[in-house]
PDB file of C-alpha atoms and ligand atoms in Angstrom:
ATOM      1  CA  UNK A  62      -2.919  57.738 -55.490  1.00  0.00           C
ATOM      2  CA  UNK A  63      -1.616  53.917 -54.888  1.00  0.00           C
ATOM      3  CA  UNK A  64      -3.320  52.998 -51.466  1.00  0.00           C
ATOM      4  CA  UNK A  65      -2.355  49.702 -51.770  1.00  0.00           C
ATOM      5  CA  UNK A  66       1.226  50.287 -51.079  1.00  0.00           C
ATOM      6  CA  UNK A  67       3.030  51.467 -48.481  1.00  0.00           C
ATOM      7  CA  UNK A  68       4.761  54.877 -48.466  1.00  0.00           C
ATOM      8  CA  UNK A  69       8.671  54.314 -48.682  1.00  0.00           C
ATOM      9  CA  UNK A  70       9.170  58.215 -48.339  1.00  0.00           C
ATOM     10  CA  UNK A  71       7.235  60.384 -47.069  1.00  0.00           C
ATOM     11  CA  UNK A  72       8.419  64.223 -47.238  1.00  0.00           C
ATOM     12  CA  UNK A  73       6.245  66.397 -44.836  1.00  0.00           C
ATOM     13  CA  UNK A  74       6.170  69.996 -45.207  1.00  0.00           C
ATOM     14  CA  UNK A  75      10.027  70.449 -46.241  1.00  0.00           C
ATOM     15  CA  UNK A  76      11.198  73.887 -45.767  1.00  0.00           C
ATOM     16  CA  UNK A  77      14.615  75.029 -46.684  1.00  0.00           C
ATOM     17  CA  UNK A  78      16.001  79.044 -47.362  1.00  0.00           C
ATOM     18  CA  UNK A  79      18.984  80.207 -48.334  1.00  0.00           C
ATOM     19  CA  UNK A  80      20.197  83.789 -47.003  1.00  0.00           C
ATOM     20  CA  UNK A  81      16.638  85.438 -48.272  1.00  0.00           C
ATOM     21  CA  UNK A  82      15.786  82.779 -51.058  1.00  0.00           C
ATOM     22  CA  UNK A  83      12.750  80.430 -50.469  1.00  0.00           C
ATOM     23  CA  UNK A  84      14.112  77.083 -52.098  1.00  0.00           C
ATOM     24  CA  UNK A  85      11.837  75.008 -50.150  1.00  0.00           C
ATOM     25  CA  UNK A  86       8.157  75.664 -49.134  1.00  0.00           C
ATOM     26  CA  UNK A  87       6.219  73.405 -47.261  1.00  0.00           C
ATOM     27  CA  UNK A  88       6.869  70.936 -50.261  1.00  0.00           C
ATOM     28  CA  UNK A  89       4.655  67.764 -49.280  1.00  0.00           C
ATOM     29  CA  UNK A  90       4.359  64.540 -51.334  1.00  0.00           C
ATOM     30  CA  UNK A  91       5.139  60.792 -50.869  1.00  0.00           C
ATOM     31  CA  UNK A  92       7.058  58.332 -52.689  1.00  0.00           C
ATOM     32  CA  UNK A  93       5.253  54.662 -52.624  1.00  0.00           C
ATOM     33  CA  UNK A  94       7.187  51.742 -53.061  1.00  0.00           C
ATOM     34  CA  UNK A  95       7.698  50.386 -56.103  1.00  0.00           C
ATOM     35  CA  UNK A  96       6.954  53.745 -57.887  1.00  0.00           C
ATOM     36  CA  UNK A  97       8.658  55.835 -60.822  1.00  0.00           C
ATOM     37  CA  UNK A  98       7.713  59.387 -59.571  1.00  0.00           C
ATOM     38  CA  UNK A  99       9.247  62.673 -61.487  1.00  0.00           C
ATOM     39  CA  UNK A 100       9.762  65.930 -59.780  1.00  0.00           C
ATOM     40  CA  UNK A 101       9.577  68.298 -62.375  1.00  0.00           C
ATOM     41  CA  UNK A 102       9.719  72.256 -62.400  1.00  0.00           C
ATOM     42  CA  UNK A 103      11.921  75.278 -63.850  1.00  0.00           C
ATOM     43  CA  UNK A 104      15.464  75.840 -63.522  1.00  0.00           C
ATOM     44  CA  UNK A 105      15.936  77.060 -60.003  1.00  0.00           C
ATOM     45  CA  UNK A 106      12.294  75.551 -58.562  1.00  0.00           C
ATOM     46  CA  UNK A 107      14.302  73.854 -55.556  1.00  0.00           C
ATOM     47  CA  UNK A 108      14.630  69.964 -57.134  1.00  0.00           C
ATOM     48  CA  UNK A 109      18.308  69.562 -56.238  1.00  0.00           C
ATOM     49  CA  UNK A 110      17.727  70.872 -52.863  1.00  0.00           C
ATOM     50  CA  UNK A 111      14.805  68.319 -52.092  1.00  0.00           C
ATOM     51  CA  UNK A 112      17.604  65.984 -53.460  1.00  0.00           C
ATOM     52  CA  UNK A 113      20.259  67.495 -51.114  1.00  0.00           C
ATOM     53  CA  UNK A 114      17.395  67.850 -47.921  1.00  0.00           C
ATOM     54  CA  UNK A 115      16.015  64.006 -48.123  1.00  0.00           C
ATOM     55  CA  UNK A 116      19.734  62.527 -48.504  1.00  0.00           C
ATOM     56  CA  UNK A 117      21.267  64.650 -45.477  1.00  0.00           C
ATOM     57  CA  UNK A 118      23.181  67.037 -47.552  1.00  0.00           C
ATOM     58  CA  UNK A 119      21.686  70.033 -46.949  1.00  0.00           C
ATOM     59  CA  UNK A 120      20.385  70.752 -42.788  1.00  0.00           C
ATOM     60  CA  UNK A 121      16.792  70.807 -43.534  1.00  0.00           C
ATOM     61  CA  UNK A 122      15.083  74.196 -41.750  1.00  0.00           C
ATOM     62  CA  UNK A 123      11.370  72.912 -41.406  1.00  0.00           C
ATOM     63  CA  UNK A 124       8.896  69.843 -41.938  1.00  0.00           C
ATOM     64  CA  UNK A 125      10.358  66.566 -42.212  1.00  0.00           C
ATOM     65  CA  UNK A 126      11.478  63.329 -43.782  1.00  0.00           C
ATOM     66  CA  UNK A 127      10.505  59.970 -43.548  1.00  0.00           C
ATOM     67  CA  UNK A 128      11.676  56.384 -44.686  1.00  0.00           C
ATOM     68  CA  UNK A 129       9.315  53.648 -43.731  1.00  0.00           C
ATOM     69  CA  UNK A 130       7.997  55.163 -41.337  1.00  0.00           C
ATOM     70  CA  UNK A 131      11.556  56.430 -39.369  1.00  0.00           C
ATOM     71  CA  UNK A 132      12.200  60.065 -39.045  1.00  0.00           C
ATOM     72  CA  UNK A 133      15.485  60.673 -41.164  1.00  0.00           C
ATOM     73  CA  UNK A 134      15.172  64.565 -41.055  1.00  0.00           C
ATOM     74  CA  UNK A 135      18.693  66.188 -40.088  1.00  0.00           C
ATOM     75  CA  UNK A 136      20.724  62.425 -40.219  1.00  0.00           C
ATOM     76  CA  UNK A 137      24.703  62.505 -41.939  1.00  0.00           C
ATOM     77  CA  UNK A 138      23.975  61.763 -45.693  1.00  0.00           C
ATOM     78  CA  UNK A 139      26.110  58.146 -45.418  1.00  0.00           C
ATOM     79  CA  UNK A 140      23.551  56.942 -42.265  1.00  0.00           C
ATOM     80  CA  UNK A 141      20.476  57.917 -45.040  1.00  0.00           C
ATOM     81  CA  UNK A 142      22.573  55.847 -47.562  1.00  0.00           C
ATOM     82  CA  UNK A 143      23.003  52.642 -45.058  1.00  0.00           C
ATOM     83  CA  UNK A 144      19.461  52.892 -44.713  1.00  0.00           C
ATOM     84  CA  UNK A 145      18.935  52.268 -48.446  1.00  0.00           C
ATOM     85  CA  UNK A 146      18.602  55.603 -49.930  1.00  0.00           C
ATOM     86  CA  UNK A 147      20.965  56.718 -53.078  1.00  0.00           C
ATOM     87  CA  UNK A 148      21.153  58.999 -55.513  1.00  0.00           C
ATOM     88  CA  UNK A 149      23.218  61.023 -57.993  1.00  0.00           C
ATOM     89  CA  UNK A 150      24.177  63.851 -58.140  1.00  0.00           C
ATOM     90  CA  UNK A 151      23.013  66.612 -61.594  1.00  0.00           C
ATOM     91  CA  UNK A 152      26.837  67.841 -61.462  1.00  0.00           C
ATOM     92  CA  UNK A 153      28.095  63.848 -61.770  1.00  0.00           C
ATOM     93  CA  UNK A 154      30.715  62.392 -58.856  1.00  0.00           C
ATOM     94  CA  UNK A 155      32.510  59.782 -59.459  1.00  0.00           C
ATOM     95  CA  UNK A 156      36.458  59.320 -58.070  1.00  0.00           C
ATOM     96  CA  UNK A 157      38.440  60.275 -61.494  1.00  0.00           C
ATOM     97  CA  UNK A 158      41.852  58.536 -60.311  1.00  0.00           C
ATOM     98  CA  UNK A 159      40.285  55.505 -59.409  1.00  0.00           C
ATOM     99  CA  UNK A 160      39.111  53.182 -62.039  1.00  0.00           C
ATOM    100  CA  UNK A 161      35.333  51.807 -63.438  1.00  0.00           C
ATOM    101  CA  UNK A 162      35.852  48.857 -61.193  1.00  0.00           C
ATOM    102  CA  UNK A 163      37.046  50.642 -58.232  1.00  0.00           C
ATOM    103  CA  UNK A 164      34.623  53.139 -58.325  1.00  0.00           C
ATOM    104  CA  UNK A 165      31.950  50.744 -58.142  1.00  0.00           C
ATOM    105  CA  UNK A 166      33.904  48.826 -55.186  1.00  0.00           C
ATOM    106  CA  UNK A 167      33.859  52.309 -53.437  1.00  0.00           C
ATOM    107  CA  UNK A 168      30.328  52.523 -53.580  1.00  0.00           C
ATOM    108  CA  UNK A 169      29.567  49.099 -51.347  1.00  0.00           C
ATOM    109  CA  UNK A 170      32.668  49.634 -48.916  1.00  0.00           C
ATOM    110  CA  UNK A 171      30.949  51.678 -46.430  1.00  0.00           C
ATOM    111  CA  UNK A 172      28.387  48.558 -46.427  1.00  0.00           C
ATOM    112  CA  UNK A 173      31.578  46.216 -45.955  1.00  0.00           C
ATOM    113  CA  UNK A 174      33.069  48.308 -43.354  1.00  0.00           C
ATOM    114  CA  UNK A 175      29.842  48.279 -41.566  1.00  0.00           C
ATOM    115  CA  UNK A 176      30.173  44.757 -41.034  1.00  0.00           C
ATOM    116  CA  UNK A 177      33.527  44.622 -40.054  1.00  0.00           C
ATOM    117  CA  UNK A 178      33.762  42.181 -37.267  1.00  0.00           C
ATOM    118  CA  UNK A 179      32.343  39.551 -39.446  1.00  0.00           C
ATOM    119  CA  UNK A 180      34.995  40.569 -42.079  1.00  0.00           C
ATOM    120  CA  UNK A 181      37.172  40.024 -38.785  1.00  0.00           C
ATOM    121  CA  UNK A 182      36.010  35.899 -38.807  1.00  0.00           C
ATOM    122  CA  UNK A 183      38.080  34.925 -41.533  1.00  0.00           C
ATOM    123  CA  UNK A 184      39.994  35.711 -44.813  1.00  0.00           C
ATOM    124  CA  UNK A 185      38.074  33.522 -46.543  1.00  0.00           C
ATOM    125  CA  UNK A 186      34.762  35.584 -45.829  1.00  0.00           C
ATOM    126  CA  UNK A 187      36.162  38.600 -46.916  1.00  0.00           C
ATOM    127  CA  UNK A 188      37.697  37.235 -49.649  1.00  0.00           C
ATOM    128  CA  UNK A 189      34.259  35.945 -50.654  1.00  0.00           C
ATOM    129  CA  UNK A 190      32.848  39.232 -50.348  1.00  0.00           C
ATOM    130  CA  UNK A 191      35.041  40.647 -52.663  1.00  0.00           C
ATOM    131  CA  UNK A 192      34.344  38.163 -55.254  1.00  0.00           C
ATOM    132  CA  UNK A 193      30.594  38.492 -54.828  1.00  0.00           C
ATOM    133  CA  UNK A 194      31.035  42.674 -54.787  1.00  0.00           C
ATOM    134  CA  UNK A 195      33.084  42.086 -57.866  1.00  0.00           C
ATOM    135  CA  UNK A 196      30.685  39.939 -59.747  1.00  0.00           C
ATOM    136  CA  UNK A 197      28.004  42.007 -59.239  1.00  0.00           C
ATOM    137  CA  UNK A 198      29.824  45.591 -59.944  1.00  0.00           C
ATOM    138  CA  UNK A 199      30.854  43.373 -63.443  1.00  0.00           C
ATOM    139  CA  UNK A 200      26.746  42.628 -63.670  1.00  0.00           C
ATOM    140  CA  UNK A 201      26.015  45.774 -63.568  1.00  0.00           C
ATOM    141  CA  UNK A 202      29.218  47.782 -65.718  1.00  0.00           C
ATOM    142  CA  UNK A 203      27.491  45.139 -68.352  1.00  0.00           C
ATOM    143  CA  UNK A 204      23.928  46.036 -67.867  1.00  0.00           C
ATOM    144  CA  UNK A 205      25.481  49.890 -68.987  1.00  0.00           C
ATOM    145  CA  UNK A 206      27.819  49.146 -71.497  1.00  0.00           C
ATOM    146  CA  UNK A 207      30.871  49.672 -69.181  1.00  0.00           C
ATOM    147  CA  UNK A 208      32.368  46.458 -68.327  1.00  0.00           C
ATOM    148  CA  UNK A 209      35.079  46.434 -71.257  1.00  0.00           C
ATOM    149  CA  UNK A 210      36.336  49.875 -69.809  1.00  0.00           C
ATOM    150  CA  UNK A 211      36.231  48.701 -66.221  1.00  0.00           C
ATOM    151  CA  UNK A 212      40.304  48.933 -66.022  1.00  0.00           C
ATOM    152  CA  UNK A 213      39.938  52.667 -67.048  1.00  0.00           C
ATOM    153  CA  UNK A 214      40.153  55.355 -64.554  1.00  0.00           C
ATOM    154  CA  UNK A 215      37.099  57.209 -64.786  1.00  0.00           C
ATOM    155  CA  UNK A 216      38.931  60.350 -65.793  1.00  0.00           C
ATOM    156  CA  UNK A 217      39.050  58.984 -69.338  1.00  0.00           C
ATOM    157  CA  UNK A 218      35.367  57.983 -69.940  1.00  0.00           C
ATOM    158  CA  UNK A 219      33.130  60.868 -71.536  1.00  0.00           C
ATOM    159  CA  UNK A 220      30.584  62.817 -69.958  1.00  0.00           C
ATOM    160  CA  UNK A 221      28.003  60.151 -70.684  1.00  0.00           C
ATOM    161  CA  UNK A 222      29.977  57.201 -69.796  1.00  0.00           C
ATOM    162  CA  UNK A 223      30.538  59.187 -66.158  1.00  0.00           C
ATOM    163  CA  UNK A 224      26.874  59.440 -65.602  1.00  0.00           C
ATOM    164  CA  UNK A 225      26.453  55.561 -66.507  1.00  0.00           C
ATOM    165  CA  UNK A 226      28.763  55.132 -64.326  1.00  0.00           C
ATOM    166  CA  UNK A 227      27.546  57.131 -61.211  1.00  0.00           C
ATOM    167  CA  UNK A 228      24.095  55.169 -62.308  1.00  0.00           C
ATOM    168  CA  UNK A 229      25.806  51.768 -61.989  1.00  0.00           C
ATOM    169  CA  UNK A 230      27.441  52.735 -58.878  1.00  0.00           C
ATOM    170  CA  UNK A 231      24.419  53.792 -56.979  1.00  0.00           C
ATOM    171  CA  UNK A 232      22.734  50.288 -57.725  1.00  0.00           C
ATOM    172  CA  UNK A 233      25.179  48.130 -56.056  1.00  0.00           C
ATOM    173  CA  UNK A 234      24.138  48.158 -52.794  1.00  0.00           C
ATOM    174  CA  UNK A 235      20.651  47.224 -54.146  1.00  0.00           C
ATOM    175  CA  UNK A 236      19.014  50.040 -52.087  1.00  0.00           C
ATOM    176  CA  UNK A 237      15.272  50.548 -51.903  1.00  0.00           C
ATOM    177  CA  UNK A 238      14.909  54.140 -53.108  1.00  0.00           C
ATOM    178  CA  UNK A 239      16.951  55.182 -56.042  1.00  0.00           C
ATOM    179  CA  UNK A 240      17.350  59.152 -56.803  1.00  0.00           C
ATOM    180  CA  UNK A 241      18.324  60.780 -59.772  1.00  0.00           C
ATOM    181  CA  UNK A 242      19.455  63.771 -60.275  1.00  0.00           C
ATOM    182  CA  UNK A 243      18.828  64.493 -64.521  1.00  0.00           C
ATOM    183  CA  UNK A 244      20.719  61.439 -65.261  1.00  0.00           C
ATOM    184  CA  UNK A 245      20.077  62.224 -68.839  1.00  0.00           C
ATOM    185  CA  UNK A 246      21.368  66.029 -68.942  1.00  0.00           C
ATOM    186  CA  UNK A 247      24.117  66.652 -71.083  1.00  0.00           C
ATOM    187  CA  UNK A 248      24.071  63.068 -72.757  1.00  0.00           C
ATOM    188  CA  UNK A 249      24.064  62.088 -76.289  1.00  0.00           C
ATOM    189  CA  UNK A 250      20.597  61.220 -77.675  1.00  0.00           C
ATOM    190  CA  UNK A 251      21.598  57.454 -77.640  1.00  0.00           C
ATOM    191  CA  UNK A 252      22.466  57.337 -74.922  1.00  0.00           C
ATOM    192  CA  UNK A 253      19.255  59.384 -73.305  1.00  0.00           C
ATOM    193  CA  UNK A 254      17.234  56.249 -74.260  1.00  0.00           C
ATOM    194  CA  UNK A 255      19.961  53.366 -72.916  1.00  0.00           C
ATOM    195  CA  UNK A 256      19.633  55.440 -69.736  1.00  0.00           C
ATOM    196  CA  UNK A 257      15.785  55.483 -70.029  1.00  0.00           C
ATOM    197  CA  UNK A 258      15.581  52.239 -70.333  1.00  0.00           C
ATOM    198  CA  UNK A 259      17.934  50.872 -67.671  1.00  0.00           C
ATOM    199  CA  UNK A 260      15.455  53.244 -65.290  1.00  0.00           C
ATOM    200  CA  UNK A 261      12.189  51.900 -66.623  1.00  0.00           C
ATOM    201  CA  UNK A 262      14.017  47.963 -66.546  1.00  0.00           C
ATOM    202  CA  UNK A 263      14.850  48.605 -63.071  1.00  0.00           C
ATOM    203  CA  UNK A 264      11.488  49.999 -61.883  1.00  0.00           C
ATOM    204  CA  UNK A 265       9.688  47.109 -63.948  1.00  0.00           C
ATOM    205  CA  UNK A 266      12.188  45.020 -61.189  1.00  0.00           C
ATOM    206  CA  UNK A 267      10.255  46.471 -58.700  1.00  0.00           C
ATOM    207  CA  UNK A 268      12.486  49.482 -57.617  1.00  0.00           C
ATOM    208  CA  UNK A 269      11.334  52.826 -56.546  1.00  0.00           C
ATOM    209  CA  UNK A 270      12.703  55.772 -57.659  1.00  0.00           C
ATOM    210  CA  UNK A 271      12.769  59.189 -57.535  1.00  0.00           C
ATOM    211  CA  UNK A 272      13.821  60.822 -60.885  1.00  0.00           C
ATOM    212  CA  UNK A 273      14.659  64.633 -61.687  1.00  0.00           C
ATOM    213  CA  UNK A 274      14.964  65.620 -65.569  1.00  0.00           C
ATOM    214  CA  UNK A 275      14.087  68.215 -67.940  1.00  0.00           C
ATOM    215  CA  UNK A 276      13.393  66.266 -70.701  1.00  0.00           C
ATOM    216  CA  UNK A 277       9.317  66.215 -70.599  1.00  0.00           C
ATOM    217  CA  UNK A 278       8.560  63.567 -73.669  1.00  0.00           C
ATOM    218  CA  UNK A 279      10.450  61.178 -71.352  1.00  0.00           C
ATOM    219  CA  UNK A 280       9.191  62.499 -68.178  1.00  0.00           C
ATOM    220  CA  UNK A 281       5.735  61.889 -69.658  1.00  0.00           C
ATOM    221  CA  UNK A 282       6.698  58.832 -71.200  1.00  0.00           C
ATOM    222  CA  UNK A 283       8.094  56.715 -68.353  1.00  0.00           C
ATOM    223  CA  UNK A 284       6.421  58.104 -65.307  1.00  0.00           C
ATOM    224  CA  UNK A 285       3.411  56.949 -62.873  1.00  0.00           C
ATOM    225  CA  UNK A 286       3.178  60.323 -61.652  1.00  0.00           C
ATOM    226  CA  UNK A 287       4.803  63.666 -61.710  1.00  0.00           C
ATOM    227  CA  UNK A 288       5.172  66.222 -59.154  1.00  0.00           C
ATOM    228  CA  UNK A 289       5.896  69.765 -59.732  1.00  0.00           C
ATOM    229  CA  UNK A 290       7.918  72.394 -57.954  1.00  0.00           C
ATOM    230  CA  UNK A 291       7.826  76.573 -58.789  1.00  0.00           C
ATOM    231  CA  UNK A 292       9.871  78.725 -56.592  1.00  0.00           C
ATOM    232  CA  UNK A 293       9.723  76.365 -54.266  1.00  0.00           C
ATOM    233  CA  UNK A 294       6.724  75.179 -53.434  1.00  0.00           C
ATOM    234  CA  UNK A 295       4.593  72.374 -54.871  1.00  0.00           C
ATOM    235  CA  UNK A 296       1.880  73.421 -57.429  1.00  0.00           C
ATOM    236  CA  UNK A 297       1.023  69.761 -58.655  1.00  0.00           C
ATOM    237  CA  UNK A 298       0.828  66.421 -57.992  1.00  0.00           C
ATOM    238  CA  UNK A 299      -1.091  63.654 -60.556  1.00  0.00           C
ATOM    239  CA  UNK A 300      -0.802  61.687 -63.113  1.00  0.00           C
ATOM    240  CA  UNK A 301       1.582  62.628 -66.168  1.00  0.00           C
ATOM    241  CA  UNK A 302      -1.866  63.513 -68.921  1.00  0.00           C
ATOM    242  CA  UNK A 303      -3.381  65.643 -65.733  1.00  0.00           C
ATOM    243  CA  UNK A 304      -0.250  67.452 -64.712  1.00  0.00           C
ATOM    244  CA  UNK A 305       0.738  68.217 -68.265  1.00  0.00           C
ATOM    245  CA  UNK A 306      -2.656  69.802 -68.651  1.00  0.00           C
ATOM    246  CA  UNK A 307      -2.578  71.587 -65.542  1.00  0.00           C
ATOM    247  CA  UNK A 308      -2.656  75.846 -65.408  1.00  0.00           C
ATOM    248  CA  UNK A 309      -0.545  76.478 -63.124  1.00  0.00           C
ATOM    249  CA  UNK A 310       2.462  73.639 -64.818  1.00  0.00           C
ATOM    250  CA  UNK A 311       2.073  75.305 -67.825  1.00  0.00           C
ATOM    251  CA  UNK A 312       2.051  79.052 -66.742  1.00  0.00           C
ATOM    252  CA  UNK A 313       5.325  77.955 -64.361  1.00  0.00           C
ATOM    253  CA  UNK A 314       7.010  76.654 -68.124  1.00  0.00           C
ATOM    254  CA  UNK A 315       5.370  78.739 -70.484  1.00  0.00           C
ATOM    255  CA  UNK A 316       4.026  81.989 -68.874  1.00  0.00           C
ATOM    256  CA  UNK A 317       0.817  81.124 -70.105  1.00  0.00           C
TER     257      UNK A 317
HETATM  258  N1  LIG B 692      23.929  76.176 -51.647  1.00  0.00           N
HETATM  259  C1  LIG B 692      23.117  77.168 -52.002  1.00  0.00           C
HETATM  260  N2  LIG B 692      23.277  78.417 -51.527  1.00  0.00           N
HETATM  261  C2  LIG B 692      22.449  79.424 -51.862  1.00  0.00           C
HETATM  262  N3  LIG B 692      21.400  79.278 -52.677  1.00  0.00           N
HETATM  263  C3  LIG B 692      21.187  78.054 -53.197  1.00  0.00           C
HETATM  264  C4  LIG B 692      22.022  76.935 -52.894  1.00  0.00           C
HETATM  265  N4  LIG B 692      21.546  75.845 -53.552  1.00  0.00           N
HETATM  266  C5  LIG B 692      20.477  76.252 -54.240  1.00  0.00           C
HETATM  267  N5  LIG B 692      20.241  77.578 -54.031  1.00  0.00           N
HETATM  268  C6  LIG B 692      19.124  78.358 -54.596  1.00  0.00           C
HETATM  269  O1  LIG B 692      17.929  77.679 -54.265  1.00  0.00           O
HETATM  270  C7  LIG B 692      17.025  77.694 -55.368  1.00  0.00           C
HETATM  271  C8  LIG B 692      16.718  76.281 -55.795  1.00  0.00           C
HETATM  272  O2  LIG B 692      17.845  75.720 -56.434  1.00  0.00           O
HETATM  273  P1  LIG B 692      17.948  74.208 -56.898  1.00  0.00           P
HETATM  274  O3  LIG B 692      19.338  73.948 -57.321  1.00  0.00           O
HETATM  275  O4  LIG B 692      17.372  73.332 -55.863  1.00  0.00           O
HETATM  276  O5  LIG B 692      16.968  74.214 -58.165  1.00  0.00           O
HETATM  277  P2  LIG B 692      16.706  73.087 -59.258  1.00  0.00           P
HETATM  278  O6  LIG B 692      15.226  72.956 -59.369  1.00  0.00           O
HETATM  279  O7  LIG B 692      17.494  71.880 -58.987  1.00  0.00           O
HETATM  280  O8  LIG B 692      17.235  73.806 -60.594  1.00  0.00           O
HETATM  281  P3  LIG B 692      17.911  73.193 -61.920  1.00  0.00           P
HETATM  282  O9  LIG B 692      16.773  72.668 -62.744  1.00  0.00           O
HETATM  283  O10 LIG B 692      18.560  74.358 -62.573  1.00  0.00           O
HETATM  284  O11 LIG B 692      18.864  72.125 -61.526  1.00  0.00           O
HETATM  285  C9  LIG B 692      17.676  78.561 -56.437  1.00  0.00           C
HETATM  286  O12 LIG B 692      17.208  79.869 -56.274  1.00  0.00           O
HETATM  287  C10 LIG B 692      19.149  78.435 -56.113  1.00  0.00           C
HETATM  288  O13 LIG B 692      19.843  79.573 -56.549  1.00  0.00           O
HETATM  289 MG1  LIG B 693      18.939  70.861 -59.984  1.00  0.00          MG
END
């Protein structure tokens, strides 16, 4: 599709049951870098468990994952993350006691912790690692509308807010491959399009990503290409005017 770029992800016959149901069949695609690629595909098709296979939540059962070009299959999902892979989650989980700000702190600590002997140096380099953590969490609460509720615990921001908040919080350690989960579902129609838009912004920016929603105008709208999962298994794989025109995407949503 885009042989002049490299394959960030490459996801190689990805198998995955559940006690008698097939929720992953020997789904195959890549993700190049740079690239705004939607999996697609009926309630129940197995999106969320690619999600949950490629980011270590879920033990995968066969085939296997790669990022750049290192076998990831089977790692704990915060060793995927380290290595520059994030995503949300459709259900939304952010920490509700812990406020806007802190939950965006959260979301680099691992990445501090990580480096803990050089936090050991000095006060003053951790204290300018905080700063810089803050400024950027503050960048980005702006870039969604958040920063003048980043005092709030999460609890109190609405359903939307949440998911622009997960959003935000998955960007701060300015990984390579972004995953989302329907980041739109369940959001008011204004904000559907501010969350659009910060995705098509940041893969303008050069990000790649990996985006799940039902919404097709947008699907259609935004992405490079479009693969599509029924029952499991992976019936297409093109560009957005091919797939939408495709039998077997169109008897998978419409029965016909
Ligand atoms: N933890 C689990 N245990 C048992 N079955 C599961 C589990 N997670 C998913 N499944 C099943 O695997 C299949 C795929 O589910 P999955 O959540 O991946 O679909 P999806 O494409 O994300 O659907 P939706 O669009 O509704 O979010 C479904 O049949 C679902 O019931
Ligand atoms: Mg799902």
């Amino acid at each position: 599709m885009q042989p002049e770029r490299p394959p960030v992800l490459q996801i190689q016959n990805l198998t995955k049951h559940f006690l008698g149901v097939t929720a992953l069949q020997d789904v195959s695609f890549e993700l190049y870098e740079g690239e705004l690629l939607s999996l697609i595909g009926p309630n129940g098709s197995g999106k969320t468990t690619l999600f949950n296979c490629v980011t270590g939540f879920l033990k995968i059962d066969g085939g296997r994952v790669l990022f750049k070009g290192e076998d990831i299959s089977n790692l704990r999902p915060d060793k995927i993350a380290l290595k520059g892979i994030r995503r949300t989650f459709q259900d939304v989980r952010t920490f509700p006691e812990m406020t806007v700000l802190e939950n965006m702190l959260a979301a680099v600590q691992q990445h501090q912790e990580e480096n803990l002997i050089a936090r050991m140096l000095g006060t003053s380099r951790i204290h300018h690692l905080e700063h810089t953590a803050t400024e950027r969490a503050r960048e980005l609460l702006d870039m969604v509308g958040l920063d003048n509720v980043r005092h709030l615990e999460a609890r109190h921001l609405s359903y939307g807010q949440r998911k622009l908040l997960e959003f935000a919080t998955v960007l701060m350690p300015d990984p390579d491959v972004i995953m989302l989960d329907e980041p739109a579902a369940g959001v008011s129609g204004e904000m559907v399009t501010h969350m659009m838009n910060h995705i098509l912004n940041l893969n303008r920016q050069g990000k790649t990503i990996l985006l799940v929603e039902h919404n097709m105008r947008l699907v259609m709208d935004i992405s490079q290409r479009i693969v599509v999962l029924d029952y499991g298994r992976k019936i297409a794989d093109g560009l957005p005017r091919d797939v939408r025109m495709d039998e077997k995407v169109r008897e998978a949503y419409f029965g016909h």
